[in-house]
mmCIF file of C-alpha atoms and ligand atoms in Angstrom:
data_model
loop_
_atom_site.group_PDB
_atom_site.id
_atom_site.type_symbol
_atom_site.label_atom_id
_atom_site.label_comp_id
_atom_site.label_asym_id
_atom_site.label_seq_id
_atom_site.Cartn_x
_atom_site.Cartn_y
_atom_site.Cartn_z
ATOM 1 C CA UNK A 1 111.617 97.100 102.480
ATOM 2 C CA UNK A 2 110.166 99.308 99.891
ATOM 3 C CA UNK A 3 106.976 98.830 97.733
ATOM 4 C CA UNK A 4 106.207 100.123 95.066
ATOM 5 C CA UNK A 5 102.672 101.049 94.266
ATOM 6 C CA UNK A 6 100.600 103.958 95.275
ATOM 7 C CA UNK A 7 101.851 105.782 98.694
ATOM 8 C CA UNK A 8 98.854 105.371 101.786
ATOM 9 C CA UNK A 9 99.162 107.538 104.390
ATOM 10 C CA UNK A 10 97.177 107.838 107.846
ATOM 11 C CA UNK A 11 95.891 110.432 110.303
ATOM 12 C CA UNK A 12 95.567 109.218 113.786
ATOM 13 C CA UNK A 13 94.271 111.079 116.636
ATOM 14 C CA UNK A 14 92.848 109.728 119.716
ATOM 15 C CA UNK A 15 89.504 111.255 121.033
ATOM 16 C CA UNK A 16 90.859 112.190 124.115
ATOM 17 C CA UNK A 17 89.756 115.915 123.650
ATOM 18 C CA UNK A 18 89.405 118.132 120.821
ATOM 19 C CA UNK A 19 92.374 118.451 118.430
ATOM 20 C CA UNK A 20 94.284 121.182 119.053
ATOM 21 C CA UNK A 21 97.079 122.843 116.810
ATOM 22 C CA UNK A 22 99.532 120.757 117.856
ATOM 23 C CA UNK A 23 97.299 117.815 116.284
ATOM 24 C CA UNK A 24 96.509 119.907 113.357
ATOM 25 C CA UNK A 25 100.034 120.505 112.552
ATOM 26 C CA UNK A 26 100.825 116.915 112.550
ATOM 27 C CA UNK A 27 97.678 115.803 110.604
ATOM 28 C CA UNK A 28 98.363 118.823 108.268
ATOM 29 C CA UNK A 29 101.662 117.694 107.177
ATOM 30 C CA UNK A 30 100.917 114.219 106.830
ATOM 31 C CA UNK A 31 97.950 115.273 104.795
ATOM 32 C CA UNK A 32 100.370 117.564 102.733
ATOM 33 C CA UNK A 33 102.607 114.546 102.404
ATOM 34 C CA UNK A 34 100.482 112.477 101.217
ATOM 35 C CA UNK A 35 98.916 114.401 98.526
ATOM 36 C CA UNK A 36 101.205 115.727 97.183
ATOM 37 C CA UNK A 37 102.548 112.031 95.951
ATOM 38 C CA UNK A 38 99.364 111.428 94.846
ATOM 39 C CA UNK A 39 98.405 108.848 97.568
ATOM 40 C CA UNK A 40 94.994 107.794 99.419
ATOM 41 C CA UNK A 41 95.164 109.208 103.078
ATOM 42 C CA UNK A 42 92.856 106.446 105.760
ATOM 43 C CA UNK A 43 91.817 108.652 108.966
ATOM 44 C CA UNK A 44 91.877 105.726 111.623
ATOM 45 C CA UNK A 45 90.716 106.796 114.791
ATOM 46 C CA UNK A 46 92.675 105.295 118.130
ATOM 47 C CA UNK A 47 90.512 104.964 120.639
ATOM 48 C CA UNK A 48 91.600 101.728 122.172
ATOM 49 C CA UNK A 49 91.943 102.903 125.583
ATOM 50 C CA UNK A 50 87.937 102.730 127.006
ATOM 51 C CA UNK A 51 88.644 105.224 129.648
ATOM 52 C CA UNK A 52 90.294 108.185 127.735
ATOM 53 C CA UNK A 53 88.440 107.968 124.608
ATOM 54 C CA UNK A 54 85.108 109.381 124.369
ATOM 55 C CA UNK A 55 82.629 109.385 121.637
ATOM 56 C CA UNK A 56 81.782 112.401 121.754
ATOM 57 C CA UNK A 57 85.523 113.867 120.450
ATOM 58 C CA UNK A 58 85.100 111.219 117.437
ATOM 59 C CA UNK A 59 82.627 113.183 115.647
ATOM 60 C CA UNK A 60 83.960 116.780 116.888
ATOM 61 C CA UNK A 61 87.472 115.337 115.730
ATOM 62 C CA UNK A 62 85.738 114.731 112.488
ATOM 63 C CA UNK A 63 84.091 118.270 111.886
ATOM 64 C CA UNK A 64 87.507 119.717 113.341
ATOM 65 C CA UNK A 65 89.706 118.585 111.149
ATOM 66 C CA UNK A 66 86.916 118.790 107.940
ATOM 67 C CA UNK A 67 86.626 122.469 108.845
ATOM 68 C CA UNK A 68 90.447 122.792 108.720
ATOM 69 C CA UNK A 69 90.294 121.956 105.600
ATOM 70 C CA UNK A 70 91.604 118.770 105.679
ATOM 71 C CA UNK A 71 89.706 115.771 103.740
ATOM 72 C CA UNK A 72 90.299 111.668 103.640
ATOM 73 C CA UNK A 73 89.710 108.878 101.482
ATOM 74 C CA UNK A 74 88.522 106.165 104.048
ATOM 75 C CA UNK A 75 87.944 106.767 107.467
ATOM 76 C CA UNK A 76 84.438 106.607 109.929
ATOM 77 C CA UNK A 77 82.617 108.547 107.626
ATOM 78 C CA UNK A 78 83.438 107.577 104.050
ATOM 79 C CA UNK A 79 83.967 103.247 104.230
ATOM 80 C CA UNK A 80 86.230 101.076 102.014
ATOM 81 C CA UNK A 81 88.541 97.989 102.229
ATOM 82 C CA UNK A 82 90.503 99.074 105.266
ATOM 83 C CA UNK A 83 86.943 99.037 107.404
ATOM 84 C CA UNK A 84 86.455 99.419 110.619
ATOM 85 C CA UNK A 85 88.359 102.653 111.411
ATOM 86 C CA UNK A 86 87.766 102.333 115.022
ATOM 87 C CA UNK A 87 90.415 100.335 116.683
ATOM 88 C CA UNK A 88 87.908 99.520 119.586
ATOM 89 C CA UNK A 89 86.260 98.022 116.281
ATOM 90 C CA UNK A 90 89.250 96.327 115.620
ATOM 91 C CA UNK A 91 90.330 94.161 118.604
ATOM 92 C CA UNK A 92 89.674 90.425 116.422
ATOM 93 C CA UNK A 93 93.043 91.938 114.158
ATOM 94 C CA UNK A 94 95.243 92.448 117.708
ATOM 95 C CA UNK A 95 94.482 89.212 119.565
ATOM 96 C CA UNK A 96 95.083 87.178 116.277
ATOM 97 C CA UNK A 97 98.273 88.664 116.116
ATOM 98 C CA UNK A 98 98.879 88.530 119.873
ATOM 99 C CA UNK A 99 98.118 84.641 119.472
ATOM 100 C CA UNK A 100 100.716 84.372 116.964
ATOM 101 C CA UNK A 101 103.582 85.918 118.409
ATOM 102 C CA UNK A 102 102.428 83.401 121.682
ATOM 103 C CA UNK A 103 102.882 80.652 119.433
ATOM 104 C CA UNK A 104 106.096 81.976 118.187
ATOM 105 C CA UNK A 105 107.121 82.294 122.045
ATOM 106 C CA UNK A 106 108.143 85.510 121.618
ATOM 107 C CA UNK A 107 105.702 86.656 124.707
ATOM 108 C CA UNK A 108 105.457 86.333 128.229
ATOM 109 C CA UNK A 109 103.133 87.055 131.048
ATOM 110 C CA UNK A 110 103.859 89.843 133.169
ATOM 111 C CA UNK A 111 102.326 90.152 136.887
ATOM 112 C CA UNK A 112 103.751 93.793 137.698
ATOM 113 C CA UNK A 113 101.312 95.807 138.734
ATOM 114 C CA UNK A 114 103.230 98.985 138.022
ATOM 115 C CA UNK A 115 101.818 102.669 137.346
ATOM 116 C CA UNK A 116 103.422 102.333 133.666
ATOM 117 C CA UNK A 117 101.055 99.591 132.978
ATOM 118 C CA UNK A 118 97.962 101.750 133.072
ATOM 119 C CA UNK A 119 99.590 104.008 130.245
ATOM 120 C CA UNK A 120 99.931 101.671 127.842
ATOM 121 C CA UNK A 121 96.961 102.038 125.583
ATOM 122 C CA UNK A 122 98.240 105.814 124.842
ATOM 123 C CA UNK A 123 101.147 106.953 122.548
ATOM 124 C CA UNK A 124 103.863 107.615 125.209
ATOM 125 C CA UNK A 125 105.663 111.264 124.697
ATOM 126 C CA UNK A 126 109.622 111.564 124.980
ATOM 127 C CA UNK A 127 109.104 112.358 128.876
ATOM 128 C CA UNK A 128 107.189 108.850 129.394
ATOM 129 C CA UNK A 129 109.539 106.150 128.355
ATOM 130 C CA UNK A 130 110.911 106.007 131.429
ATOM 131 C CA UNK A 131 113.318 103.422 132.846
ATOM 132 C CA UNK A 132 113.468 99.962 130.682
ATOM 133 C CA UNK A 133 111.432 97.026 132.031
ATOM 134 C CA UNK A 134 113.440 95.357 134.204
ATOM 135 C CA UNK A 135 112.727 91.962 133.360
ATOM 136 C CA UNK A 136 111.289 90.973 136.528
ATOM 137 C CA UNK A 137 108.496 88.192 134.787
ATOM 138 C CA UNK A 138 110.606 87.249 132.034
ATOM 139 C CA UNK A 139 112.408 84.803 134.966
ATOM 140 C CA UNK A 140 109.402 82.937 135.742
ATOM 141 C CA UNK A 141 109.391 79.102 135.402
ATOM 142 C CA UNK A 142 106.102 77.621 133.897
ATOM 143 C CA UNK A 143 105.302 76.338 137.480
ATOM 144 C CA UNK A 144 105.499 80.105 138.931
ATOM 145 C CA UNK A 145 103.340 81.235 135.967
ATOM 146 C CA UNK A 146 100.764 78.624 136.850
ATOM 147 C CA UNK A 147 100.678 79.028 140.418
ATOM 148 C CA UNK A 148 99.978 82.935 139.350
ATOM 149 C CA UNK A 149 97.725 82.681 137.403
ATOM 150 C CA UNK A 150 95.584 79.822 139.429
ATOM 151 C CA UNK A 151 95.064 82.377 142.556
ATOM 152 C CA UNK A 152 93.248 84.097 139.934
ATOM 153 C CA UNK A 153 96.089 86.744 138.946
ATOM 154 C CA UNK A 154 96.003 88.872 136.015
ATOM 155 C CA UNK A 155 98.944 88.827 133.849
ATOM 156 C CA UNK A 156 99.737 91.549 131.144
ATOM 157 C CA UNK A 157 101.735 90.237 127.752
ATOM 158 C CA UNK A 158 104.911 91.504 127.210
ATOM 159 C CA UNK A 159 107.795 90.858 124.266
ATOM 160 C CA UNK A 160 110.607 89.283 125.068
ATOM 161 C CA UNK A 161 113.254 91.911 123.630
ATOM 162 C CA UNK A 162 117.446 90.932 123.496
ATOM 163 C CA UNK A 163 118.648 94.446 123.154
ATOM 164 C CA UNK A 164 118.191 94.371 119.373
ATOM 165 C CA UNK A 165 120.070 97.775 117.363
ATOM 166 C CA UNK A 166 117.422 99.062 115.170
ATOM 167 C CA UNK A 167 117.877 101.370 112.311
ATOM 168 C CA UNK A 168 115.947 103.182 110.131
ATOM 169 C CA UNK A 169 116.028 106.125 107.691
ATOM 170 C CA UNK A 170 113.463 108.893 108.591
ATOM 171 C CA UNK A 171 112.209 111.151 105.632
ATOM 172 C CA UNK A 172 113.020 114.294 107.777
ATOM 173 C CA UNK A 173 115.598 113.378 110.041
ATOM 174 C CA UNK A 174 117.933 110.760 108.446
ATOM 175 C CA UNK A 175 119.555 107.948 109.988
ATOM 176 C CA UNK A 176 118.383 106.811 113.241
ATOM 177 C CA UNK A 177 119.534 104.188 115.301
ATOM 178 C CA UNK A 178 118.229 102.802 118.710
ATOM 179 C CA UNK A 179 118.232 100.438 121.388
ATOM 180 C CA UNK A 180 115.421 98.349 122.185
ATOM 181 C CA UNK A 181 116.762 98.616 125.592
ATOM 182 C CA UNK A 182 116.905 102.296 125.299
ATOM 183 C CA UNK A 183 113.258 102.154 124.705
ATOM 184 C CA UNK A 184 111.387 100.491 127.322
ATOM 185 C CA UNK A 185 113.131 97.622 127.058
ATOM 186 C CA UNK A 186 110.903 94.489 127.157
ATOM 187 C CA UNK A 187 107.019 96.262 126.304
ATOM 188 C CA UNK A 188 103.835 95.479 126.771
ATOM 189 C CA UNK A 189 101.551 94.625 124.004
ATOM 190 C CA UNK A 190 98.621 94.020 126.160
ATOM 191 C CA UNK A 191 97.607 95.171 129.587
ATOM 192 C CA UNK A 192 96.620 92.744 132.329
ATOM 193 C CA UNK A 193 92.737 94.232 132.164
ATOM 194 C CA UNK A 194 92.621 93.164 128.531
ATOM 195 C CA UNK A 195 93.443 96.437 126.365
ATOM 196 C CA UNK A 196 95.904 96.193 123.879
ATOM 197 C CA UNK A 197 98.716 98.486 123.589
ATOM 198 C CA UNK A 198 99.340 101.078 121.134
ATOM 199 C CA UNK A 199 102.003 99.776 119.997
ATOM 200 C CA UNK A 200 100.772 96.729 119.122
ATOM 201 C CA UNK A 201 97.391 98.382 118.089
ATOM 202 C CA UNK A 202 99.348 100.919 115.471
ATOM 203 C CA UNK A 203 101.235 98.455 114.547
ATOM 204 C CA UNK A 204 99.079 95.772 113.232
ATOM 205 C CA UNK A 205 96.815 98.711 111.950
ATOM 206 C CA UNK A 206 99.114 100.403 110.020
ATOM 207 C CA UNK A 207 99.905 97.058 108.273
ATOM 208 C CA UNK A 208 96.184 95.970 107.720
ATOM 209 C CA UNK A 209 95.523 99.202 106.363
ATOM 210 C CA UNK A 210 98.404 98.579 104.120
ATOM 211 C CA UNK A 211 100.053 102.431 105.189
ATOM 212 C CA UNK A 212 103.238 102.520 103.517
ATOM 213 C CA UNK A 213 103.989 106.167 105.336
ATOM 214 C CA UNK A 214 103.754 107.437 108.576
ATOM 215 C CA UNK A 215 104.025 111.017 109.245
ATOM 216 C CA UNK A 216 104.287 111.936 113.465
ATOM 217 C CA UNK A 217 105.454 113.705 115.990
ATOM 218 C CA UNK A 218 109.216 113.059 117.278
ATOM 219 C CA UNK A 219 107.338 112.424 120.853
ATOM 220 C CA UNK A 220 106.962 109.230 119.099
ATOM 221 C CA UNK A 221 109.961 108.183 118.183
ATOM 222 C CA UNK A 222 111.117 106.003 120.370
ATOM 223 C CA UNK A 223 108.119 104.111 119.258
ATOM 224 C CA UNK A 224 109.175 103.124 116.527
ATOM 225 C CA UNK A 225 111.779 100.835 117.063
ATOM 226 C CA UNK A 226 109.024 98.773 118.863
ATOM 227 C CA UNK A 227 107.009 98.796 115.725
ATOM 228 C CA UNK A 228 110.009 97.837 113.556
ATOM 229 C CA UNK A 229 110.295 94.697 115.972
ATOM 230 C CA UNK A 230 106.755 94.077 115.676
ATOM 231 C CA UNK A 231 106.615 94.036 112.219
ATOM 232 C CA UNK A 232 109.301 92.035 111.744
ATOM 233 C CA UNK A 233 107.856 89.360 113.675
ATOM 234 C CA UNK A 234 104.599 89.497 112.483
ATOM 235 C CA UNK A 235 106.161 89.487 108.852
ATOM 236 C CA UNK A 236 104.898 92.464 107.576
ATOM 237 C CA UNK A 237 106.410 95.517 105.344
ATOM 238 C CA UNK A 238 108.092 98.612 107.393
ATOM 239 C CA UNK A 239 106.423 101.933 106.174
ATOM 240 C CA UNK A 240 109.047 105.203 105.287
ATOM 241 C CA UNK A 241 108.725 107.039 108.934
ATOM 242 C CA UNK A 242 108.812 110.625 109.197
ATOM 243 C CA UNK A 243 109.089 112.220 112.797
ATOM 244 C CA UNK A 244 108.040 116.405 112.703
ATOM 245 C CA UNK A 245 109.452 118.558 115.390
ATOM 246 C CA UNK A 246 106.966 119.530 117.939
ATOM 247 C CA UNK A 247 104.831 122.700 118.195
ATOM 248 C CA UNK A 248 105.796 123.813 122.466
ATOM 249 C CA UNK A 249 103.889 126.773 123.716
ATOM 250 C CA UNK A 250 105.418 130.181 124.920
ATOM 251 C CA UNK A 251 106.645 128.216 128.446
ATOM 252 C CA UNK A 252 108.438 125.648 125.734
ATOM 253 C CA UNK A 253 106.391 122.741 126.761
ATOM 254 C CA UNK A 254 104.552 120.546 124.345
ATOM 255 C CA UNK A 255 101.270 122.174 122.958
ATOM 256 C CA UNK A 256 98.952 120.470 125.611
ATOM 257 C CA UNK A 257 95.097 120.278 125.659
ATOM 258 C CA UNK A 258 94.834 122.360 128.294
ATOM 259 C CA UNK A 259 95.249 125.215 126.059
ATOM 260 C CA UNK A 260 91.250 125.453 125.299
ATOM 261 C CA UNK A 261 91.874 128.207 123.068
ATOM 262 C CA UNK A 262 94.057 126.428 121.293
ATOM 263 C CA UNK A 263 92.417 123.808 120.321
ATOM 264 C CA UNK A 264 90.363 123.862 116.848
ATOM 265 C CA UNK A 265 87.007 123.943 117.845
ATOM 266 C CA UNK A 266 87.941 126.801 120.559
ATOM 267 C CA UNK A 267 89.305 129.030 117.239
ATOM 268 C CA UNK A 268 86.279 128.076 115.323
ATOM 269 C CA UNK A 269 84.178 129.457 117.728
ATOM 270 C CA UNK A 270 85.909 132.512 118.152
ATOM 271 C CA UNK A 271 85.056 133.308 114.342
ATOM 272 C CA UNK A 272 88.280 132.593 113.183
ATOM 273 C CA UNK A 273 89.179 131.218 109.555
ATOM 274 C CA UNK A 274 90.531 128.168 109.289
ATOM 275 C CA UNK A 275 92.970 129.221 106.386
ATOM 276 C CA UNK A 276 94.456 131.715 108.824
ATOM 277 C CA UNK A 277 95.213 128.782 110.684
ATOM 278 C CA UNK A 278 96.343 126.957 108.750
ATOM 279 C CA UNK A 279 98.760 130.160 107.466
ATOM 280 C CA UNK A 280 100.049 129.966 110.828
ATOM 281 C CA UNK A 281 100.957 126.274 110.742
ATOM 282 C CA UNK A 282 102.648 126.221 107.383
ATOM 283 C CA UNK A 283 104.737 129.471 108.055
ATOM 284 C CA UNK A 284 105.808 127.412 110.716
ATOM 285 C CA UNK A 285 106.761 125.128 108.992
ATOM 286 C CA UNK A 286 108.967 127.233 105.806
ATOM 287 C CA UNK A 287 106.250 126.730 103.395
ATOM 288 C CA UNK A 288 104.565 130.511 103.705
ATOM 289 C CA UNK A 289 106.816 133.164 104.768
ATOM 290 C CA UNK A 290 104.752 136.198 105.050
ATOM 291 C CA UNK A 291 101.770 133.841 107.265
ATOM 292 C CA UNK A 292 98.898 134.516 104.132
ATOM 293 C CA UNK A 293 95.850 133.242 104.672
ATOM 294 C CA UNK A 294 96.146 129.696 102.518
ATOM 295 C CA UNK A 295 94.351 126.576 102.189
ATOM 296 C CA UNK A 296 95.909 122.979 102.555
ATOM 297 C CA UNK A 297 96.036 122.684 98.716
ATOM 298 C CA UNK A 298 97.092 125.882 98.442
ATOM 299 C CA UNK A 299 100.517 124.511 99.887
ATOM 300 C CA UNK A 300 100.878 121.565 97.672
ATOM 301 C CA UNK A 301 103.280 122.760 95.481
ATOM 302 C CA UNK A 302 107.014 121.234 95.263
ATOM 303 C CA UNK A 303 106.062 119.902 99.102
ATOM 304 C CA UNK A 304 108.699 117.475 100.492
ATOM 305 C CA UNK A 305 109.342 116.248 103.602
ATOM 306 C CA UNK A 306 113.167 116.707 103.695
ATOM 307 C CA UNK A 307 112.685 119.921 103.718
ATOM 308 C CA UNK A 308 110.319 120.764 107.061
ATOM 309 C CA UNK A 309 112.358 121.887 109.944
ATOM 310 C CA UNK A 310 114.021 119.942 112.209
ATOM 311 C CA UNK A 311 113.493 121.807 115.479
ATOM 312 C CA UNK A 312 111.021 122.595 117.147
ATOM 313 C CA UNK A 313 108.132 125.721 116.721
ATOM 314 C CA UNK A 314 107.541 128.089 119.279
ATOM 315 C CA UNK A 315 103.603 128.937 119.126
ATOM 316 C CA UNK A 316 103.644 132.416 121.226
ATOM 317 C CA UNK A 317 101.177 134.324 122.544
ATOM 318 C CA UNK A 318 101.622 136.836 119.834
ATOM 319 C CA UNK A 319 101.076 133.899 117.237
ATOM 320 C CA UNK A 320 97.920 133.249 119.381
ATOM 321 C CA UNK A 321 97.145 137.114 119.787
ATOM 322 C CA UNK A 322 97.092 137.833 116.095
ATOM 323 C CA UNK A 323 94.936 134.827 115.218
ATOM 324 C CA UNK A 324 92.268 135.691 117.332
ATOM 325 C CA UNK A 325 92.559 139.118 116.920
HETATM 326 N N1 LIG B 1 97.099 108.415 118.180
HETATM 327 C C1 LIG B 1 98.426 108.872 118.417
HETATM 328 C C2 LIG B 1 98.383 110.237 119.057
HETATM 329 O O1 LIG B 1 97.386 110.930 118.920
HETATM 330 C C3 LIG B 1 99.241 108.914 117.142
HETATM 331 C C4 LIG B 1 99.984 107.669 116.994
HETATM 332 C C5 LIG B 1 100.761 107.499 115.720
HETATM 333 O O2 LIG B 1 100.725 108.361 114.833
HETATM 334 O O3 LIG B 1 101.389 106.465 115.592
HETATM 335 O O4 LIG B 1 99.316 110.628 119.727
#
C-alpha cells in the first residue's frame, strides 16, 4: 500500500553499547534518506529487552549520534505526537495488539524452553534465524494447554504461520520474495517471562509512529516478512523497506561492538572530527569519492536510495589507520 503524504522515517538503535560505525552508517543513510524527501525523521529508542539495554547508552547514544552530525524531529529529547520514544515506555501499545491477534486466534502458547527464546527481544542477524520452529505447541489441545499452564508453567506467544510467500519491493535491492517458513517459521511475539519481541515491538511501533520508510541493515531482512504478516493482521499500512549492505571489518565479519575503537564515542575521544567520519562512511557508500571531510547535509544532493551499493563495505585497518591518524 502506498500513502501519500509526507515521508517519516526512523532511527533505531538499541542501547546495548555505544554506536559504533556500523550503526552510524545505517542511521546515516536513513537520515540521508529521509531528508532528502523532505520528511520528519522519529529517533525511537529499542530498549525492550531489560537485560541488554542500559540507560546509560540512551543518553551517550544521544550525544553520539548529535555529535555525528546527525539531528531528529521527535525522539527522547525533543517530544511530539509519536511520544513515548522508549519502547520499555511503550508496552500498553504491544499487549493491546497482542490481545487482538488472541482474539483473532491467530496465537498460541508455546512451553519450549529453548535457548532461541531468550533472543527474542533483539533484532536477530542473518547468522541467528536458525532452524524454523518446529511446531511442537501449535499441537496442543485446550486440555494440554490448561493442564500446563495450571502447574504454574510459563508459556511464550507465538503466531500461528501457514508457510505464507511474501513479497515485497525493497528501495535498494528490488524484488524480494520469502518464506515464512524460511524465516523462523512460526515466531514468537512474546517471551514466556513477559518481554515482547522485536518483531512485534518494531512492528506495532513503526505503525503508531506512522513510519512510512524503513531504512536497515540486510541482517534484518528476514525480518521483514514477519512484519509484513504482522501488519497485515493488525490492519495496518506496509512502509517502502530498504535493506543497506553491511559494513564487515578487515576479518569480513559484521562490524561488532567489540571494536571499542570503532565505536563513536571511542573516535570522539581520540580527537577525531566527526565529518571525517562521516567522509569515510559516505565514500563508502559512492556518494564522496576522494573521502573529503563532509557533513551529513553536505551529502544531500541528488541522494537516492537505488543507487547505494549492494554489497557489502570492507572497513580496513587502513580505513581505521587514517582516521585516527
Ligand atoms: N534496533 C535494531 C538494531 O539496532 C534495529 C531494528 C530495525 O531497524 O528494525 O539492530
Amino acid at each position: 500500500m502506498r500513502r501519500v503524504g509526507r515521508v517519516c522515517g526512523r532511527l533505531a538503535p538499541s542501547p546495548t553499547g555505544y554506536a559504533h560505525l556500523g550503526n552510524a552508517w545505517a542511521f546515516l543513510l536513513a537520515w540521508l534518506s529521509v531528508r532528502a524527501q523532505n520528511g520528519r525523521l522519529i529517533l525511537r529508542v529499542e530498549d525492550i529487552d531489560p537485560q541488554r539495554s542500559k540507560m546509560k547508552f540512551v543518553d551517550a547514544l544521544l550525544e553520539d549520534m548529535r555529535w555525528f552530525g546527525l539531528d531528529w524531529d521527535e525522539g527522547p529529547d525533543v517530544a511530539g505526537p509519536a511520544q513515548p520514544y522508549l519502547q520499555s515506555r511503550r508496552k500498553d501499545h504491544y499487549e493491546e495488539a497482542l490481545a487482538r491477534l488472541g482474539r483473532a486466534g491467530a496465537t498460541y502458547p508455546c512451553f519450549c524452553t529453548r535457548g532461541e527464546l531468550r533472543n527474542l527481544a533483539s533484532a536477530p542477524h542473518v547468522e541467528d534465524i536458525g532452524v524454523s520452529y518446529p511446531g511442537t505447541c501449535r499441537q496442543l489441545g485446550e486440555a494440554q494447554r490448561a493442564a500446563l499452564f495450571g502447574a504454574g508453567r510459563k508459556a511464550a506467544v507465538r503466531l500461528r504461520c501457514f508457510g505464507e510467500e511474501i513479497s515485497f519491493t525493497d528501495a535498494l535491492r528490488g524484488e524480494e520474495r520469502m518464506r515464512l517458513a524460511d524465516c523462523g517459521g512460526d515466531f514468537a511475539l512474546r517471551r514466556s517471562d513477559g518481554v515482547v519481541s522485536y518483531q512485534l515491538a518494531v512492528t506495532v511501533d513503526d505503525a503508531a509512529m506512522g513510519i512510512t520508510e524503513v531504512v536497515r541493515g540486510r541482517d534484518i531482512l528476514h525480518s521483514t516478512p514477519r512484519q509484513i504478516v504482522l501488519q497485515r493482521l493488525l490492519g495496518y499500512a506496509t512502509p517502502r523497506y530498504a535493506h543497506i549492505p553491511l559494513l564487515l571489518d578487515s576479518e569480513g565479519g559484521r562490524l561488532a561492538k567489540r571494536h571499542q575503537s570503532l565505536t563513536l564515542r571511542g573516535l570522539r575521544q581520540q580527537g577525531v572530527d566527526a565529518r571525517r567520519v562521516v567522509g569515510l562512511l559516505s565514500r563508502m557508500a559512492g556518494l564522496n569519492p576522494r573521502e573529503k571531510p563532509v557533513n551529513p547535509g553536505d551529502l544531500l544532493p541528488g541522494f537516492a536510495l537505488a543507487r547505494l551499493p549492494k554489497h557489502d563495505q570492507l572497513v580496513t585497518e587502513d580505513d581505521v589507520r587514517r582516521l585516527v591518524a
